[in-house]
Amino acid sequence: DAGVIQSPRHEVTEMGQEVTLRCKPISGHNSLFWYRQTMMRGLELLIYFNNNVPIDDSGMPEDRFSAKMPNASFSTLKIQPSEPRDSAVYFCASSFQGPGELFFGEGSRLTVL
Amino acid sequence: KQEVTQIPAALSVPEGENLVLNCSFTDSAIYNLQWFRQDPGKGLTSLLLIQSSQREQTSGRLNASLDKSSGRSTLYIAASQPGDSATYLCAAPTGGSQGNLIFGKGTKLSVKP
């Protein structure tokens, strides 16, 4: 298996632009997680899905952030409009069942100027 | 609310030493606890997953223990090698949630040749 695949790996954009991050989980995994990592706050869960349904989105910072999982093999995290404080590494992870072993993608490094 | 703390924040040892990394958590009602490794600029790699019914797990030179009653887990690395240099993170689920993993800030390990 190719593991969790994220794109893009790096994104540099200007404040106010829309950003879309993409994730393909490991085939057969039914739980998908979006995390954000910064030096100051470490790893924070933004949202997680179970069987394509959002279960906990309490970590989503504000309405500028939205996430979708239209099918078992694809998820997006969208930021609109983006702000400099959104600069971070965004990780997608998947597992078989919610509390199972978690597998991470390589991350998407976002820089908002 | 679950809080996960890791000490020390950084550790430097000579090659060949055995070492212990510590992780403590506040909510002992956990399904499992996971240890991860993160190399610079990379995603997290799962090292060990300890179920709540287990006391320890071993993989090669790594051994992780779990003591739910005291809210502690340790990661023991035997005969450390320069290739072990990385940041090690532990993560525990929040009470009542099957999927929301709370991460510690990690221990940055440097093994000197």
Short mmCIF file of C-alpha atoms in Angstrom, two decimals:
data_model
loop_
_atom_site.label_atom_id
_atom_site.label_comp_id
_atom_site.label_asym_id
_atom_site.label_seq_id
_atom_site.Cartn_x
_atom_site.Cartn_y
_atom_site.Cartn_z
CA ASP A 1 0.00 0.00 0.00
CA ALA A 2 1.24 3.52 -0.79
CA GLY A 3 0.31 4.88 2.62
CA VAL A 4 -1.60 8.08 3.24
CA ILE A 5 -1.09 10.45 0.32
CA GLN A 6 -1.33 14.21 0.72
CA SER A 7 -1.12 17.01 -1.80
CA PRO A 8 0.29 19.51 -2.27
CA ARG A 9 3.45 18.98 -0.21
CA HIS A 10 4.14 22.68 -0.16
CA GLU A 11 1.83 25.63 -0.75
CA VAL A 12 2.72 29.30 -0.66
CA THR A 13 -0.17 31.70 -1.07
CA GLU A 14 -1.16 35.23 -0.29
CA MET A 15 -3.52 36.28 2.43
CA GLY A 16 -7.14 36.10 1.33
CA GLN A 17 -6.64 33.30 -1.17
CA GLU A 18 -8.44 29.99 -0.98
CA VAL A 19 -6.36 26.95 -0.07
CA THR A 20 -7.41 23.35 -0.66
CA LEU A 21 -5.45 20.46 0.81
CA ARG A 22 -6.11 16.91 -0.33
CA CYS A 23 -5.77 13.51 1.26
CA LYS A 24 -6.11 9.92 0.14
CA PRO A 25 -6.28 7.54 3.13
CA ILE A 26 -4.98 3.99 3.19
CA SER A 27 -7.38 1.66 1.42
CA GLY A 28 -9.61 -0.13 3.91
CA HIS A 29 -9.23 2.44 6.65
CA ASN A 30 -12.54 3.92 7.76
CA SER A 31 -11.32 6.75 10.00
CA LEU A 32 -9.61 9.88 8.69
CA PHE A 33 -8.08 12.70 10.68
CA TRP A 34 -6.82 16.19 9.86
CA TYR A 35 -4.14 17.61 12.18
CA ARG A 36 -2.26 20.88 12.22
CA GLN A 37 1.27 21.17 13.59
CA THR A 38 2.99 24.36 14.67
CA MET A 39 6.01 24.99 16.84
CA MET A 40 3.95 26.85 19.39
CA ARG A 41 0.97 24.51 19.74
CA GLY A 42 2.30 21.16 18.60
CA LEU A 43 -0.12 18.75 16.94
CA GLU A 44 -3.78 19.67 17.13
CA LEU A 45 -6.70 17.68 15.81
CA LEU A 46 -8.88 19.75 13.48
CA ILE A 47 -11.52 17.21 12.50
CA TYR A 48 -12.01 13.51 12.13
CA PHE A 49 -14.33 11.37 10.05
CA ASN A 50 -15.61 7.88 10.63
CA ASN A 51 -17.10 6.08 7.63
CA ASN A 52 -17.04 9.42 5.73
CA VAL A 53 -19.13 11.16 8.42
CA PRO A 54 -17.62 14.04 10.45
CA ILE A 55 -17.56 12.92 14.08
CA ASP A 56 -15.68 15.69 15.87
CA ASP A 57 -14.95 19.07 14.31
CA SER A 58 -14.45 20.94 17.56
CA GLY A 59 -10.84 21.60 16.63
CA MET A 60 -11.67 23.52 13.47
CA PRO A 61 -10.45 27.04 14.29
CA GLU A 62 -13.27 29.02 12.72
CA ASP A 63 -15.70 29.16 9.85
CA ARG A 64 -12.89 29.83 7.40
CA PHE A 65 -11.98 26.15 7.71
CA SER A 66 -14.08 23.40 6.19
CA ALA A 67 -13.49 19.72 5.49
CA LYS A 68 -15.26 17.17 3.36
CA MET A 69 -15.02 13.47 2.76
CA PRO A 70 -17.18 12.67 -0.27
CA ASN A 71 -16.07 9.04 -0.37
CA ALA A 72 -13.87 6.56 1.47
CA SER A 73 -10.80 7.36 -0.58
CA PHE A 74 -10.68 11.15 -0.61
CA SER A 75 -10.89 14.11 1.74
CA THR A 76 -10.26 17.83 1.43
CA LEU A 77 -9.48 20.57 3.92
CA LYS A 78 -10.28 24.04 2.67
CA ILE A 79 -9.31 27.41 4.10
CA GLN A 80 -11.13 30.42 2.70
CA PRO A 81 -9.96 33.12 3.08
CA SER A 82 -6.48 32.20 4.27
CA GLU A 83 -4.57 34.27 6.83
CA PRO A 84 -0.87 34.36 7.82
CA ARG A 85 -1.68 32.69 11.15
CA ASP A 86 -2.86 29.63 9.22
CA SER A 87 0.74 28.92 8.23
CA ALA A 88 1.54 25.44 9.54
CA VAL A 89 2.03 21.86 8.48
CA TYR A 90 -1.26 20.10 7.93
CA PHE A 91 -1.27 16.34 8.34
CA CYS A 92 -3.82 13.81 7.26
CA ALA A 93 -3.92 10.43 9.02
CA SER A 94 -6.05 7.33 8.77
CA SER A 95 -6.77 4.25 10.82
CA PHE A 96 -8.88 1.14 10.77
CA GLN A 97 -11.47 1.99 13.41
CA GLY A 98 -11.22 5.24 15.38
CA PRO A 99 -8.87 4.24 18.18
CA GLY A 100 -6.69 1.99 16.03
CA GLU A 101 -3.10 2.48 14.98
CA LEU A 102 -2.76 5.82 13.24
CA PHE A 103 -0.87 6.26 9.95
CA PHE A 104 0.19 9.73 8.86
CA GLY A 105 0.84 11.29 5.50
CA GLU A 106 3.94 13.37 4.81
CA GLY A 107 2.05 16.60 5.44
CA SER A 108 1.27 19.76 3.50
CA ARG A 109 3.39 22.75 4.51
CA LEU A 110 1.30 25.90 4.09
CA THR A 111 2.76 29.38 4.09
CA VAL A 112 0.38 32.32 3.89
CA LEU A 113 2.11 35.61 3.12
CA LYS B 1 -9.98 16.92 29.19
CA GLN B 2 -6.97 14.81 28.32
CA GLU B 3 -3.55 16.40 28.67
CA VAL B 4 -0.36 14.65 27.60
CA THR B 5 3.04 15.70 28.87
CA GLN B 6 6.43 14.45 27.77
CA ILE B 7 9.70 14.86 29.58
CA PRO B 8 12.40 15.64 28.84
CA ALA B 9 11.78 17.99 25.92
CA ALA B 10 15.21 17.17 24.54
CA LEU B 11 17.80 14.50 25.22
CA SER B 12 21.31 13.97 23.93
CA VAL B 13 23.11 10.68 24.53
CA PRO B 14 26.19 8.90 23.20
CA GLU B 15 25.69 5.97 20.88
CA GLY B 16 25.11 2.67 22.62
CA GLU B 17 23.30 4.01 25.66
CA ASN B 18 19.96 2.65 26.82
CA LEU B 19 17.44 5.42 27.40
CA VAL B 20 13.92 6.06 28.64
CA LEU B 21 11.43 8.61 27.38
CA ASN B 22 8.53 9.53 29.61
CA CYS B 23 4.90 10.31 28.86
CA SER B 24 2.16 11.18 31.32
CA PHE B 25 -1.55 11.63 30.73
CA THR B 26 -4.29 13.01 32.95
CA ASP B 27 -7.32 10.95 31.90
CA SER B 28 -6.70 7.25 32.55
CA ALA B 29 -9.89 6.13 30.77
CA ILE B 30 -8.01 5.45 27.56
CA TYR B 31 -8.51 2.80 24.89
CA ASN B 32 -4.85 2.72 24.01
CA LEU B 33 -1.69 4.79 23.85
CA GLN B 34 0.57 5.24 20.87
CA TRP B 35 4.19 6.20 20.41
CA PHE B 36 5.32 7.88 17.21
CA ARG B 37 8.57 8.99 15.68
CA GLN B 38 8.91 12.15 13.59
CA ASP B 39 11.95 12.96 11.49
CA PRO B 40 12.54 16.60 10.44
CA GLY B 41 10.21 17.65 7.64
CA LYS B 42 8.41 14.33 7.68
CA GLY B 43 5.15 12.90 8.91
CA LEU B 44 4.75 10.78 12.00
CA THR B 45 5.58 7.09 11.95
CA SER B 46 3.76 4.78 14.32
CA LEU B 47 6.19 2.86 16.53
CA LEU B 48 4.07 1.07 19.10
CA LEU B 49 0.40 0.85 20.02
CA ILE B 50 -0.44 -0.38 23.51
CA GLN B 51 -4.01 -1.42 24.15
CA SER B 52 -5.54 -0.52 27.51
CA SER B 53 -5.52 -4.20 28.52
CA GLN B 54 -1.79 -4.53 27.90
CA ARG B 55 1.09 -3.45 30.07
CA GLU B 56 3.77 -3.34 27.42
CA GLN B 57 4.63 -3.79 23.77
CA THR B 58 7.96 -4.55 22.14
CA SER B 59 9.31 -3.97 18.66
CA GLY B 60 12.98 -4.69 18.11
CA ARG B 61 15.02 -2.42 20.38
CA LEU B 62 11.93 -0.52 21.48
CA ASN B 63 9.78 -1.37 24.47
CA ALA B 64 6.80 0.69 25.59
CA SER B 65 5.04 0.23 28.91
CA LEU B 66 1.68 1.51 30.07
CA ASP B 67 0.48 2.09 33.63
CA LYS B 68 -3.05 3.44 33.43
CA SER B 69 -3.49 3.80 37.17
CA SER B 70 -0.58 6.21 37.44
CA GLY B 71 -1.20 7.86 34.06
CA ARG B 72 2.24 7.03 32.74
CA SER B 73 3.90 5.42 29.76
CA THR B 74 7.57 4.96 29.02
CA LEU B 75 9.43 4.24 25.81
CA TYR B 76 12.65 2.33 26.36
CA ILE B 77 15.25 2.35 23.59
CA ALA B 78 18.04 -0.18 23.93
CA ALA B 79 21.52 0.27 22.53
CA SER B 80 20.74 3.62 20.91
CA GLN B 81 22.10 4.41 17.43
CA PRO B 82 22.58 7.71 15.55
CA GLY B 83 19.69 6.64 13.31
CA ASP B 84 17.40 6.83 16.33
CA SER B 85 17.79 10.61 16.35
CA ALA B 86 14.31 12.07 15.89
CA THR B 87 11.42 13.51 17.86
CA TYR B 88 9.35 10.95 19.73
CA LEU B 89 5.72 11.71 20.50
CA CYS B 90 3.16 9.89 22.56
CA ALA B 91 -0.58 10.24 22.07
CA ALA B 92 -3.60 9.20 24.10
CA PRO B 93 -7.29 9.43 23.25
CA THR B 94 -9.54 11.81 25.10
CA GLY B 95 -11.94 10.22 27.54
CA GLY B 96 -15.20 9.26 25.88
CA SER B 97 -13.89 9.81 22.37
CA GLN B 98 -12.72 6.97 20.25
CA GLY B 99 -10.78 8.99 17.78
CA ASN B 100 -9.48 12.22 19.17
CA LEU B 101 -5.83 11.63 19.97
CA ILE B 102 -4.11 14.19 22.16
CA PHE B 103 -0.39 14.47 21.47
CA GLY B 104 2.44 15.45 23.75
CA LYS B 105 4.93 18.05 22.55
CA GLY B 106 7.51 15.32 22.03
CA THR B 107 11.04 14.54 23.13
CA LYS B 108 13.76 15.48 20.66
CA LEU B 109 16.41 12.78 20.83
CA SER B 110 19.94 13.17 19.54
CA VAL B 111 22.25 10.17 19.57
CA LYS B 112 25.90 11.14 19.07
CA PRO B 113 28.25 8.74 17.29
#
